[in-house]
Coordinates of C-alpha atoms in Angstrom, one line a residue:
M1 CA 8.8 36.0 -12.7
Y2 CA 8.7 33.4 -10.0
A3 CA 5.9 31.0 -9.5
V4 CA 5.3 29.6 -6.0
D5 CA 3.9 26.2 -5.0
R6 CA 3.1 25.2 -1.5
Y7 CA 1.8 21.7 -0.5
V8 CA 0.7 21.0 3.0
Y9 CA -0.5 17.3 3.9
Y10 CA -0.6 14.7 6.5
P11 CA -1.8 11.0 6.8
K12 CA -5.4 10.5 6.0
K13 CA -5.7 8.4 9.1
D14 CA -5.2 11.6 11.4
V15 CA -7.9 13.5 9.9
N16 CA -10.5 14.5 12.2
P17 CA -14.0 14.1 10.4
S18 CA -15.8 16.4 12.9
D19 CA -13.7 19.3 12.0
P20 CA -10.8 18.8 9.6
S21 CA -9.3 22.1 10.6
I22 CA -8.1 20.6 13.9
I23 CA -4.8 18.8 13.4
S24 CA -3.6 15.9 15.5
T25 CA -0.9 14.0 13.6
G26 CA 2.6 12.8 14.3
T27 CA 3.9 13.8 10.9
W28 CA 3.2 17.1 9.1
N29 CA 4.5 17.9 5.6
D30 CA 4.7 21.5 4.3
L31 CA 6.7 21.8 1.1
Y32 CA 7.5 24.9 -0.8
Y33 CA 8.8 25.5 -4.3
E34 CA 9.6 28.6 -6.3
Q35 CA 10.7 28.6 -9.8
N36 CA 11.5 31.4 -12.3
Q37 CA 9.8 31.7 -16.0
I38 CA 7.4 28.5 -15.8
S39 CA 5.9 28.1 -19.3
S40 CA 4.4 24.6 -19.0
Q41 CA 3.0 22.1 -16.5
I42 CA 5.5 20.8 -13.9
D43 CA 5.1 17.6 -11.8
R44 CA 6.7 18.0 -8.3
V45 CA 8.4 15.0 -7.0
A46 CA 9.7 15.2 -3.4
N47 CA 12.9 13.5 -2.5
Y48 CA 12.4 12.8 1.3
D49 CA 16.2 12.3 1.7
E50 CA 16.6 15.9 0.6
L51 CA 14.0 17.7 2.8
V52 CA 14.4 19.0 6.4
K53 CA 13.1 17.1 9.3
K54 CA 12.0 19.3 12.2
H55 CA 11.0 18.0 15.7
A56 CA 8.5 20.7 16.6
E57 CA 7.0 21.3 20.0
Y58 CA 4.0 23.4 20.6
R59 CA 4.1 24.3 24.5
T60 CA 1.8 25.8 27.0
A61 CA 2.7 27.9 30.0
A62 CA 2.0 25.4 32.9
A63 CA -1.7 25.3 31.8
P64 CA -3.9 22.2 31.2
R65 CA -5.1 21.3 27.7
Q66 CA -5.7 24.2 25.5
S67 CA -6.7 24.6 22.0
A68 CA -4.4 26.9 19.7
E69 CA -4.4 28.2 16.2
R70 CA -1.3 28.4 14.0
V71 CA -1.1 30.9 11.0
S72 CA 1.8 30.2 8.9
W73 CA 3.6 31.3 5.6
A74 CA 6.6 30.5 3.7
G75 CA 9.3 32.0 1.4
G76 CA 12.5 31.2 -0.6
E77 CA 15.5 33.1 -1.7
H78 CA 13.4 35.0 -4.3
T79 CA 9.9 35.3 -3.2
G80 CA 7.2 33.9 -0.9
T81 CA 3.6 33.2 -0.2
S82 CA 1.3 36.0 0.1
G83 CA -1.5 33.9 1.7
C84 CA -1.5 32.0 5.1
I85 CA -2.4 28.4 5.9
V86 CA -4.5 28.4 9.2
W87 CA -4.8 25.1 11.4
K88 CA -6.0 24.5 14.8
M89 CA -4.5 22.1 17.4
N90 CA -5.0 20.7 20.8
V91 CA -1.8 21.8 22.9
P92 CA 0.6 20.9 24.5
Y93 CA 1.4 18.8 21.4
N94 CA 4.7 17.7 19.3
R95 CA 5.1 16.3 15.9
I96 CA 7.5 15.7 13.1
E97 CA 7.4 18.5 10.3
I98 CA 8.9 17.7 7.0
L99 CA 10.0 20.8 5.3
S100 CA 11.7 22.3 2.1
P101 CA 15.3 23.1 2.5
N102 CA 16.7 26.7 2.4
T103 CA 13.1 27.9 3.1
F104 CA 11.7 30.7 5.4
Y105 CA 8.8 29.6 7.4
G106 CA 6.9 32.2 9.6
A107 CA 3.9 31.6 11.8
I108 CA 1.8 33.0 14.6
Y109 CA 1.0 30.7 17.2
F110 CA -1.7 31.7 19.7
K111 CA -4.3 30.4 22.3
Y112 CA -7.7 29.9 20.7
Q113 CA -9.7 28.6 23.6
D114 CA -9.4 27.2 27.2
L115 CA -11.2 24.0 28.5
P116 CA -14.8 24.9 29.5
G117 CA -15.1 26.5 33.0
Y118 CA -11.2 27.2 32.9
W119 CA -9.5 30.5 32.2
T120 CA -5.7 31.3 31.7
P121 CA -4.3 34.5 30.1
Y122 CA -4.1 35.0 26.5
W123 CA -0.8 34.3 24.7
S124 CA 0.5 34.8 21.2
Y125 CA 4.0 34.1 19.7
Y126 CA 5.4 35.3 16.4
G127 CA 8.3 33.5 15.0
W128 CA 10.3 32.2 12.1
D129 CA 13.2 30.0 11.0
W130 CA 15.2 29.2 8.0
T131 CA 15.4 25.5 7.4
G132 CA 18.9 25.4 6.0
D133 CA 20.6 22.7 3.9
P134 CA 19.0 19.7 2.4
G135 CA 18.9 16.5 4.7
T136 CA 19.2 18.7 8.0
E137 CA 17.4 17.7 11.1
T138 CA 16.3 20.6 13.5
T139 CA 14.3 21.3 16.5
Q140 CA 11.9 24.1 17.0
V141 CA 10.1 24.8 20.3
W142 CA 7.2 27.2 20.3
A143 CA 6.4 29.0 23.6
N144 CA 9.6 27.9 25.3
H145 CA 10.2 29.4 28.7
P146 CA 11.6 31.1 30.4
L147 CA 11.3 34.0 28.0
I148 CA 14.4 36.5 28.3
P149 CA 14.9 40.1 27.4
A150 CA 17.7 41.4 25.1
S151 CA 18.5 44.5 23.2
L152 CA 20.7 45.2 20.1
A153 CA 22.6 48.4 19.4
E154 CA 23.4 49.4 15.6
F155 CA 25.1 52.3 14.2
W156 CA 25.6 53.6 10.9
N157 CA 26.7 57.0 9.5
Y158 CA 25.5 59.0 6.5
S159 CA 25.9 62.6 4.9
G160 CA 23.6 64.1 7.7
G161 CA 25.6 62.4 10.7
N162 CA 25.8 59.4 12.9
T163 CA 22.8 57.4 14.1
T164 CA 22.5 54.9 16.7
R165 CA 19.5 52.6 17.0
I166 CA 18.9 50.5 20.2
W167 CA 15.9 47.9 19.9
G168 CA 14.8 44.7 21.2
Y169 CA 12.3 42.6 22.8
A170 CA 11.3 42.2 26.6
F171 CA 9.9 38.5 26.1
S172 CA 11.5 36.3 23.6
N173 CA 13.5 33.2 23.2
P174 CA 15.6 33.1 21.3
T175 CA 16.1 36.8 21.2
V176 CA 17.6 39.4 18.8
G177 CA 21.0 38.0 19.8
T178 CA 20.4 35.1 17.1
V179 CA 19.7 37.9 14.7
A180 CA 23.1 39.5 15.6
Q181 CA 24.9 36.1 15.1
S182 CA 23.2 35.5 11.7
S183 CA 21.9 32.4 13.2
W184 CA 19.0 32.0 10.8
Q185 CA 18.4 28.2 11.4
H186 CA 16.5 28.7 14.6
G187 CA 15.2 32.2 13.9
Y188 CA 13.6 33.8 16.7
Q189 CA 10.3 34.2 18.7
R190 CA 8.6 36.9 20.7
R191 CA 5.4 36.7 22.8
S192 CA 2.4 38.9 22.4
D193 CA 0.0 39.4 25.5
D194 CA -1.2 42.0 27.9
Q195 CA 2.3 43.7 28.6
S196 CA 3.6 46.9 30.1
L197 CA 6.9 48.2 29.1
S198 CA 9.4 51.0 30.4
I199 CA 12.7 52.1 29.1
K200 CA 15.5 54.2 30.5
I201 CA 18.6 55.4 28.3
L202 CA 21.4 56.9 30.0
E203 CA 23.9 58.8 27.5
D204 CA 27.2 59.3 29.2
G205 CA 25.5 59.0 32.7
E206 CA 22.5 61.4 31.7
E207 CA 19.2 60.2 31.1
V208 CA 18.0 61.3 27.8
G209 CA 15.0 60.8 25.4
P210 CA 15.5 59.3 21.8
D211 CA 15.1 61.5 18.7
E212 CA 12.7 59.0 17.3
K213 CA 10.9 55.8 19.0
Y214 CA 8.7 53.0 18.3
I215 CA 7.4 51.2 21.4
Y216 CA 4.7 48.6 21.1
E217 CA 3.9 47.3 24.5
S218 CA 1.6 44.5 23.4
I219 CA 4.6 42.6 21.8
G220 CA 7.2 44.0 24.2
Y221 CA 9.1 45.7 21.4
F222 CA 11.1 48.7 21.3
S223 CA 13.1 50.7 18.7
L224 CA 14.9 53.8 19.7
Y225 CA 16.8 56.1 17.3
F226 CA 19.6 58.8 18.4
Y227 CA 20.9 61.4 15.9
D228 CA 24.2 63.1 15.5
V229 CA 26.0 60.7 18.0
L230 CA 29.6 61.4 19.0
N231 CA 32.4 58.9 18.8
G232 CA 32.9 57.4 22.2
T233 CA 29.2 57.9 23.5
H234 CA 28.4 55.4 26.3
Y235 CA 24.7 54.1 26.4
E236 CA 23.1 52.4 29.4
I237 CA 20.0 50.5 28.6
E238 CA 17.2 49.9 31.3
V239 CA 14.2 47.9 30.3
N240 CA 11.3 46.8 32.7
A241 CA 8.6 44.8 31.5
S242 CA 5.6 42.9 33.1
A243 CA 2.9 40.7 31.6
D244 CA -0.5 39.3 32.7
A245 CA 0.8 35.6 32.0
T246 CA 1.2 32.3 33.7
L247 CA 5.0 32.0 33.2
S248 CA 7.7 34.8 32.6
T249 CA 5.5 37.3 34.2
E250 CA 8.3 40.0 34.5
T251 CA 11.7 40.8 32.8
K252 CA 14.3 43.1 33.5
L253 CA 17.3 44.0 31.4
R254 CA 20.5 46.1 32.2
S255 CA 22.9 46.6 29.1
E256 CA 25.5 48.8 27.8
A257 CA 27.0 49.8 24.3
I258 CA 29.8 52.4 23.2
V259 CA 29.6 54.1 19.8
T260 CA 33.0 54.1 17.9
D261 CA 33.8 55.3 14.2
A262 CA 33.8 51.5 13.4
G263 CA 30.3 50.7 14.8
V264 CA 28.9 49.9 18.2
I265 CA 30.5 47.8 20.9
Q266 CA 27.9 46.4 23.1
S267 CA 27.7 44.2 26.3
P268 CA 27.0 40.3 25.8
I269 CA 23.5 39.2 24.8
I270 CA 21.8 36.1 26.3
S271 CA 20.9 34.9 22.9
R272 CA 19.2 31.4 23.9
L273 CA 18.2 29.6 27.2
D274 CA 16.8 26.2 27.6
V275 CA 15.8 24.2 30.6
V276 CA 16.8 20.6 29.9
D277 CA 14.2 17.9 29.8
S278 CA 11.4 20.4 30.7
T279 CA 8.0 19.3 29.7
L280 CA 5.7 20.5 26.8
N281 CA 4.0 22.6 29.8
N282 CA 7.4 24.1 30.6
T283 CA 7.4 22.3 34.0
L284 CA 10.5 20.1 35.2
E285 CA 9.1 17.1 36.6
K286 CA 12.3 16.3 38.7
P287 CA 14.1 18.6 41.5
A288 CA 17.6 18.6 39.6
V289 CA 17.6 21.5 37.1
N290 CA 20.0 21.7 34.3
V291 CA 20.0 24.8 32.3
I292 CA 21.8 25.5 28.9
F293 CA 22.4 29.2 27.8
Q294 CA 24.2 30.8 24.9
L295 CA 26.0 34.2 24.7
Y296 CA 26.6 36.5 21.8
N297 CA 29.6 38.7 22.6
Q298 CA 32.0 40.8 20.7
S299 CA 34.9 40.2 23.1
N300 CA 36.0 37.7 25.9
I301 CA 33.8 37.2 28.7
Q302 CA 35.6 38.0 32.0
D303 CA 32.9 37.3 34.5
L304 CA 29.6 35.4 34.2
T305 CA 27.2 34.4 37.2
F306 CA 23.8 32.6 37.2
E307 CA 21.5 32.8 40.0
Y308 CA 18.1 31.5 40.7
S309 CA 15.2 32.4 43.1
T310 CA 12.1 30.5 44.4
D311 CA 10.4 33.5 45.9
D312 CA 9.9 35.6 43.0
G313 CA 13.2 37.4 43.3
E314 CA 13.1 38.5 46.9
T315 CA 16.3 36.4 47.5
W316 CA 18.8 34.8 44.9
T317 CA 21.1 31.8 45.3
Q318 CA 24.2 31.6 42.9
A319 CA 24.7 28.2 41.0
S320 CA 28.1 27.5 39.4
V321 CA 28.5 28.2 35.5
N322 CA 30.4 25.8 33.2
P323 CA 31.4 26.2 29.7
V324 CA 30.3 23.4 27.3
D325 CA 31.1 24.8 23.9
K326 CA 31.9 28.1 22.4
D327 CA 29.8 30.9 23.8
T328 CA 27.6 28.0 25.3
Y329 CA 27.3 27.5 29.2
S330 CA 25.5 25.1 31.5
T331 CA 24.4 25.4 35.2
S332 CA 22.8 23.0 37.5
F333 CA 21.0 23.0 40.8
T334 CA 18.4 21.4 43.0
I335 CA 15.1 22.8 44.0
Y336 CA 13.7 21.6 47.3
G337 CA 10.3 22.3 48.9
G338 CA 7.8 20.7 46.5
E339 CA 6.6 22.5 43.4
K340 CA 8.2 26.0 43.0
Y341 CA 8.2 28.7 40.4
V342 CA 11.9 29.4 39.4
S343 CA 13.2 33.0 38.5
I344 CA 16.6 33.3 37.0
R345 CA 19.0 36.0 36.9
I346 CA 22.3 36.2 34.5
N347 CA 25.1 38.8 34.8
A348 CA 27.8 38.9 32.2
T349 CA 30.7 41.4 31.9
D350 CA 33.0 41.5 28.9
S351 CA 36.7 42.4 28.5
N352 CA 35.7 45.9 27.7
N353 CA 34.0 46.0 31.0
L354 CA 30.6 46.4 29.6
R355 CA 28.0 44.6 31.6
T356 CA 24.5 42.9 30.9
S357 CA 22.0 41.7 33.6
I358 CA 19.0 39.9 32.7
V359 CA 16.0 38.8 35.1
T360 CA 13.0 36.7 34.5
I361 CA 10.4 36.3 37.1
K362 CA 8.5 32.9 37.2
G363 CA 10.3 31.6 34.2
F364 CA 9.4 27.9 34.7
I365 CA 8.0 25.5 37.2
V366 CA 10.1 22.8 39.1
K367 CA 8.5 19.9 41.0
G368 CA 11.1 20.2 43.8
A369 CA 12.5 17.7 46.0
L370 CA 10.9 16.9 49.2
T371 CA 12.2 18.3 52.6
L372 CA 12.6 17.3 56.2
R373 CA 9.0 18.2 56.7
D374 CA 8.0 15.5 54.5
L375 CA 10.0 12.4 55.7
S376 CA 6.9 10.2 56.0
R377 CA 6.4 10.9 52.2
V378 CA 10.1 10.4 51.3
F379 CA 10.3 7.1 52.8
E380 CA 6.8 5.8 51.9
R381 CA 5.7 3.9 48.6
E382 CA 2.3 2.5 48.1
G383 CA 1.8 1.7 51.7
R384 CA 5.3 0.1 52.2
V385 CA 8.4 1.6 53.6
N386 CA 10.9 2.6 50.9
A387 CA 14.2 2.8 52.9
M388 CA 17.3 0.9 53.7
V389 CA 19.0 2.0 57.1
I390 CA 22.8 1.9 57.1
V391 CA 25.1 2.0 60.1
G392 CA 28.8 1.7 60.0
L393 CA 30.8 -1.3 61.0
S394 CA 32.1 -1.6 64.5
D395 CA 35.6 -2.3 63.3
P396 CA 38.1 0.2 61.3
H397 CA 37.2 0.0 57.6
P398 CA 38.9 2.4 55.1
P399 CA 38.3 5.3 54.7
C400 CA 36.4 5.0 58.1
G401 CA 37.2 4.1 61.5
A402 CA 35.1 1.9 63.8
A403 CA 31.4 2.9 64.6
H404 CA 30.1 3.3 68.2
T405 CA 27.2 1.1 69.2
M406 CA 25.4 4.3 69.9
D407 CA 24.9 4.5 66.1
T408 CA 23.1 1.0 66.3
V409 CA 20.7 2.3 69.1
G410 CA 20.3 5.5 66.6
G411 CA 19.4 3.1 63.9
M412 CA 16.8 1.3 66.2
S413 CA 15.2 4.7 66.9
I414 CA 14.8 5.5 63.4
S415 CA 13.5 2.0 62.6
A416 CA 10.7 2.8 65.1
Y417 CA 9.8 5.8 63.2
I418 CA 9.7 4.2 59.7
G419 CA 7.6 1.4 61.0
G420 CA 4.9 3.9 61.4
I421 CA 5.0 5.0 57.9
G422 CA 4.1 1.7 56.3
S423 CA 4.6 -2.0 56.2
L424 CA 8.4 -2.9 56.8
S425 CA 8.0 -5.9 54.3
E426 CA 10.5 -4.4 51.8
A427 CA 12.8 -2.2 54.4
R428 CA 16.2 -3.2 54.5
F429 CA 19.0 -2.8 57.3
Y430 CA 22.6 -3.1 56.7
L431 CA 26.0 -2.4 57.8
D432 CA 28.0 0.0 55.4
S433 CA 30.4 -2.8 54.5
D434 CA 27.5 -5.0 53.4
V435 CA 26.6 -2.5 50.6
A436 CA 29.6 -0.4 49.7
W437 CA 33.4 -0.7 49.2
Y438 CA 36.2 1.8 49.0
N439 CA 38.6 2.2 46.1
E440 CA 41.8 3.1 47.8
T441 CA 43.4 4.2 44.4
E442 CA 40.5 6.6 43.3
Y443 CA 39.7 7.5 46.9
K444 CA 36.0 6.9 46.3
V445 CA 33.2 4.7 47.8
Y446 CA 31.1 2.5 45.5
W447 CA 27.9 0.8 45.8
K448 CA 27.8 -3.0 45.8
I449 CA 24.9 -4.8 43.9
F450 CA 22.4 -6.1 46.6
P451 CA 18.7 -6.3 47.4
G452 CA 16.9 -3.0 47.5
M453 CA 19.9 -1.1 46.3
D454 CA 17.6 1.3 44.4
M455 CA 15.6 2.4 47.8
N456 CA 15.8 5.7 49.5
V457 CA 18.8 5.7 52.1
I458 CA 19.2 6.7 55.7
T459 CA 22.8 6.6 56.8
V460 CA 23.4 6.8 60.5
G461 CA 26.7 8.0 61.9
G462 CA 29.3 10.4 60.7
P463 CA 31.6 10.2 57.9
G464 CA 34.4 9.1 60.1
V465 CA 32.6 6.0 60.9
N466 CA 30.2 5.3 58.0
M467 CA 31.3 4.9 54.2
I468 CA 27.9 6.0 53.1
T469 CA 27.9 9.1 55.1
W470 CA 31.4 9.7 53.8
K471 CA 30.2 9.4 50.1
Y472 CA 27.4 11.9 50.4
F473 CA 28.0 14.2 53.3
G474 CA 31.7 14.2 53.8
N475 CA 32.3 16.8 51.0
P476 CA 30.3 19.5 49.2
W477 CA 29.8 17.4 45.9
Y478 CA 26.3 16.4 46.9
A479 CA 25.3 18.1 50.2
P480 CA 24.9 21.8 51.0
V481 CA 26.1 20.8 54.8
Y482 CA 28.9 18.4 54.9
Q483 CA 31.2 17.2 57.6
Y484 CA 35.0 16.2 57.7
Y485 CA 38.0 15.7 59.9
D486 CA 40.4 18.4 59.7
S487 CA 43.7 16.9 60.3
A488 CA 45.7 20.2 60.7
L489 CA 43.3 21.2 63.5
G490 CA 42.8 17.8 64.9
H491 CA 39.0 17.7 65.2
Q492 CA 35.8 17.5 63.2
V493 CA 34.4 20.5 61.2
I494 CA 30.7 21.0 59.9
V495 CA 30.3 23.4 57.0
T496 CA 27.0 25.0 56.0
P497 CA 26.4 27.6 53.2
R498 CA 26.6 30.3 55.9
N499 CA 28.8 29.0 58.8
T500 CA 31.5 26.7 60.0
Y501 CA 31.3 24.7 63.1
H502 CA 34.2 23.4 65.1
E503 CA 34.0 20.1 67.4
P504 CA 35.5 21.6 70.3
D505 CA 33.0 24.5 70.7
W506 CA 29.8 22.1 70.7
V507 CA 31.0 18.8 72.4
S508 CA 31.5 18.2 75.9
T509 CA 32.1 14.9 77.5
E510 CA 31.8 16.3 81.1
P511 CA 28.5 16.8 82.7
P512 CA 26.4 18.2 81.4
L513 CA 27.0 16.3 78.3
K514 CA 26.5 18.4 75.0
D515 CA 26.8 17.7 71.3
L516 CA 25.8 19.2 67.9
A517 CA 23.2 16.9 66.1
L518 CA 22.9 17.1 62.3
I519 CA 19.9 15.8 60.2
E520 CA 20.0 16.4 56.5
L521 CA 18.2 15.3 53.7
I522 CA 19.4 15.5 49.9
Y523 CA 18.2 14.3 46.6
V524 CA 20.7 12.5 44.3
D525 CA 19.7 13.3 40.9
D526 CA 22.0 10.5 39.0
E527 CA 20.6 7.9 41.4
N528 CA 17.0 9.2 41.5
R529 CA 16.6 8.9 45.2
Y530 CA 16.8 10.6 48.6
V531 CA 19.7 10.1 51.3
L532 CA 19.0 11.2 54.8
Y533 CA 22.1 11.7 57.0
V534 CA 21.5 11.2 60.8
G535 CA 24.6 12.1 62.6
G536 CA 26.5 14.5 64.8
F537 CA 30.0 15.5 66.0
G538 CA 29.9 12.5 68.4
G539 CA 27.9 9.3 69.4
F540 CA 25.7 11.5 71.4
G541 CA 24.9 13.8 68.5
T542 CA 24.0 10.7 66.4
W543 CA 21.8 9.4 69.0
A544 CA 20.0 12.9 69.6
A545 CA 19.4 13.0 66.0
S546 CA 18.0 9.8 65.8
Y547 CA 15.5 10.5 68.7
M548 CA 14.6 13.7 67.0
I549 CA 13.4 11.7 64.1
Q550 CA 11.6 9.0 66.3
W551 CA 9.7 11.7 68.1
Q552 CA 8.4 13.7 65.2
N553 CA 4.5 14.0 65.1
S554 CA 4.3 12.2 68.6
G555 CA 3.6 15.2 70.6
V556 CA 6.9 15.1 72.5
E557 CA 9.3 16.3 70.0
P558 CA 11.3 19.2 71.0
L559 CA 11.5 20.7 67.6
Q560 CA 9.5 20.2 64.2
L561 CA 11.9 19.4 61.4
N562 CA 12.0 21.6 58.3
G563 CA 14.0 22.7 55.5
T564 CA 16.9 20.4 53.9
A565 CA 19.3 20.4 56.9
M566 CA 19.1 21.4 60.7
L567 CA 21.7 21.7 63.2
I568 CA 20.4 21.1 66.7
Q569 CA 22.5 21.5 70.0
W570 CA 21.7 18.9 72.4
I571 CA 22.5 19.5 76.4
D572 CA 22.0 16.7 78.8
S573 CA 20.5 19.3 81.3
N574 CA 19.0 16.7 83.8
Q575 CA 22.6 15.0 83.5
N576 CA 21.1 11.4 83.4
W577 CA 23.5 10.6 80.5
K578 CA 20.5 9.8 78.4
I579 CA 18.5 11.5 75.4
D580 CA 15.4 12.9 76.8
P581 CA 12.7 15.5 75.2
E582 CA 13.1 17.3 78.7
D583 CA 16.9 17.9 77.8
T584 CA 17.8 21.4 76.3
W585 CA 17.4 21.3 72.6
N586 CA 18.5 24.6 70.6
L587 CA 18.0 25.2 66.8
I588 CA 21.4 26.4 65.7
E589 CA 20.8 26.7 62.0
S590 CA 18.1 25.6 59.6
V591 CA 19.1 25.3 55.9
E592 CA 16.3 25.7 53.4

């Protein structure tokens, strides 16, 4: 017979005298022991070098401070505690938890109370993990978003026939995929709240009902049994779920499985997904998003895509996916337009041509980058202008040629604009050769060290005459709209996500003059700053783009700036060889 001891303690200095059940401590100790056939008194001595150190986060779903309750239990390899330990905490909250090795810890973490006068939807999470070997250091994140759906197909045979079970959760992270991998260290979590759940199963293309089913909408759980299943039977699983929640309000799952005599072959499972650097409120405080996710799959992946949406799934944008480890992938993208809910969609197809698609609507929140609409906010900091204006050198300087004096005139126009934003005491004005140099071996432009080098940037003139423009806007590495000289065609080209523009189609040096102006604002994550490009195919394009910025909010502006990039056709309709508000201005394309 096994005896069980469990000791929960924390520093005395952290005790809340008014209510000891409310815990706010940086270190929480929860030690579990089990031993067979105890016949006399035993003194327990904890060797902290052999315990497990867990970095625990108790998150909320983009909500202000709340109080939560945590009900926990523990177990070892042979038995477990029958009672639970209950504590309250103010969340979001993180702490170090010192735990016993090779021990199962389960808990329910749920909302207890909102701030007075403030209401948020109820939430609850059930989860567990296995701590692993002595000395292990782990991480556990409660209420990590976005939550994702997954199903697992199982098969077994017995004397009465073959049975297939299809089960899963609609709102979980990690999902049942971790169970399939026997990845006990992180366990899994699933959310309980006010949910609705619909399930559709196709068997060899025909919709069928299960022979036995267990569906619990409040926890997003389903378990379906199919009896007397023939070898080769193909299943398609469709699960749609919604919840009255702040984040992860809706999930969709499409997956497939084929029954064989040896078991079930099923499409990939997204088994874990994390938004790197998201806060305890599941909010990303910067525009640049980096997502890490894991797949559980029984064969090789032949196709994998990741898409994101900022309009609740009405439109989707694809982001590139890169492998970082076995069955682990990353994707990165930048959100513009201020604070946005971000939805995700992942499609994976394996070498058996079995496909999985998961969707989570409003998975997390990103404080997105500002856009052209917000220029005055971009270049203002505490009442002072936060900008350096850079024009190209008027002599050839690799990798660029000589800049036209029109670019300098454009820089003067922009200076007039930023002068209205705030004090110019800290603003900087440079030639590109003052602040950058070109490495002819690496074919790269590098910044020099100079005063104000951490400021936001306004680069004037195209990549053919300005090294800073060449660095950020002469290729697709930083900018969604980029410009380059095509030596085979003998002219410049501007490429947007939807179109390609060729210089001869948009530039005229005979009356009436015309040019294509380009204004683009990007956020550079690794430099933590904005870079604004003001240019065009020719000198008149740069001049026109500069005046367009100077005229903003003046009452004479031909167009209001918006989005991250705008391509504007200028035509000198009065043929005075000047840039005037009365000229013809056509918005050709706006990139959001």
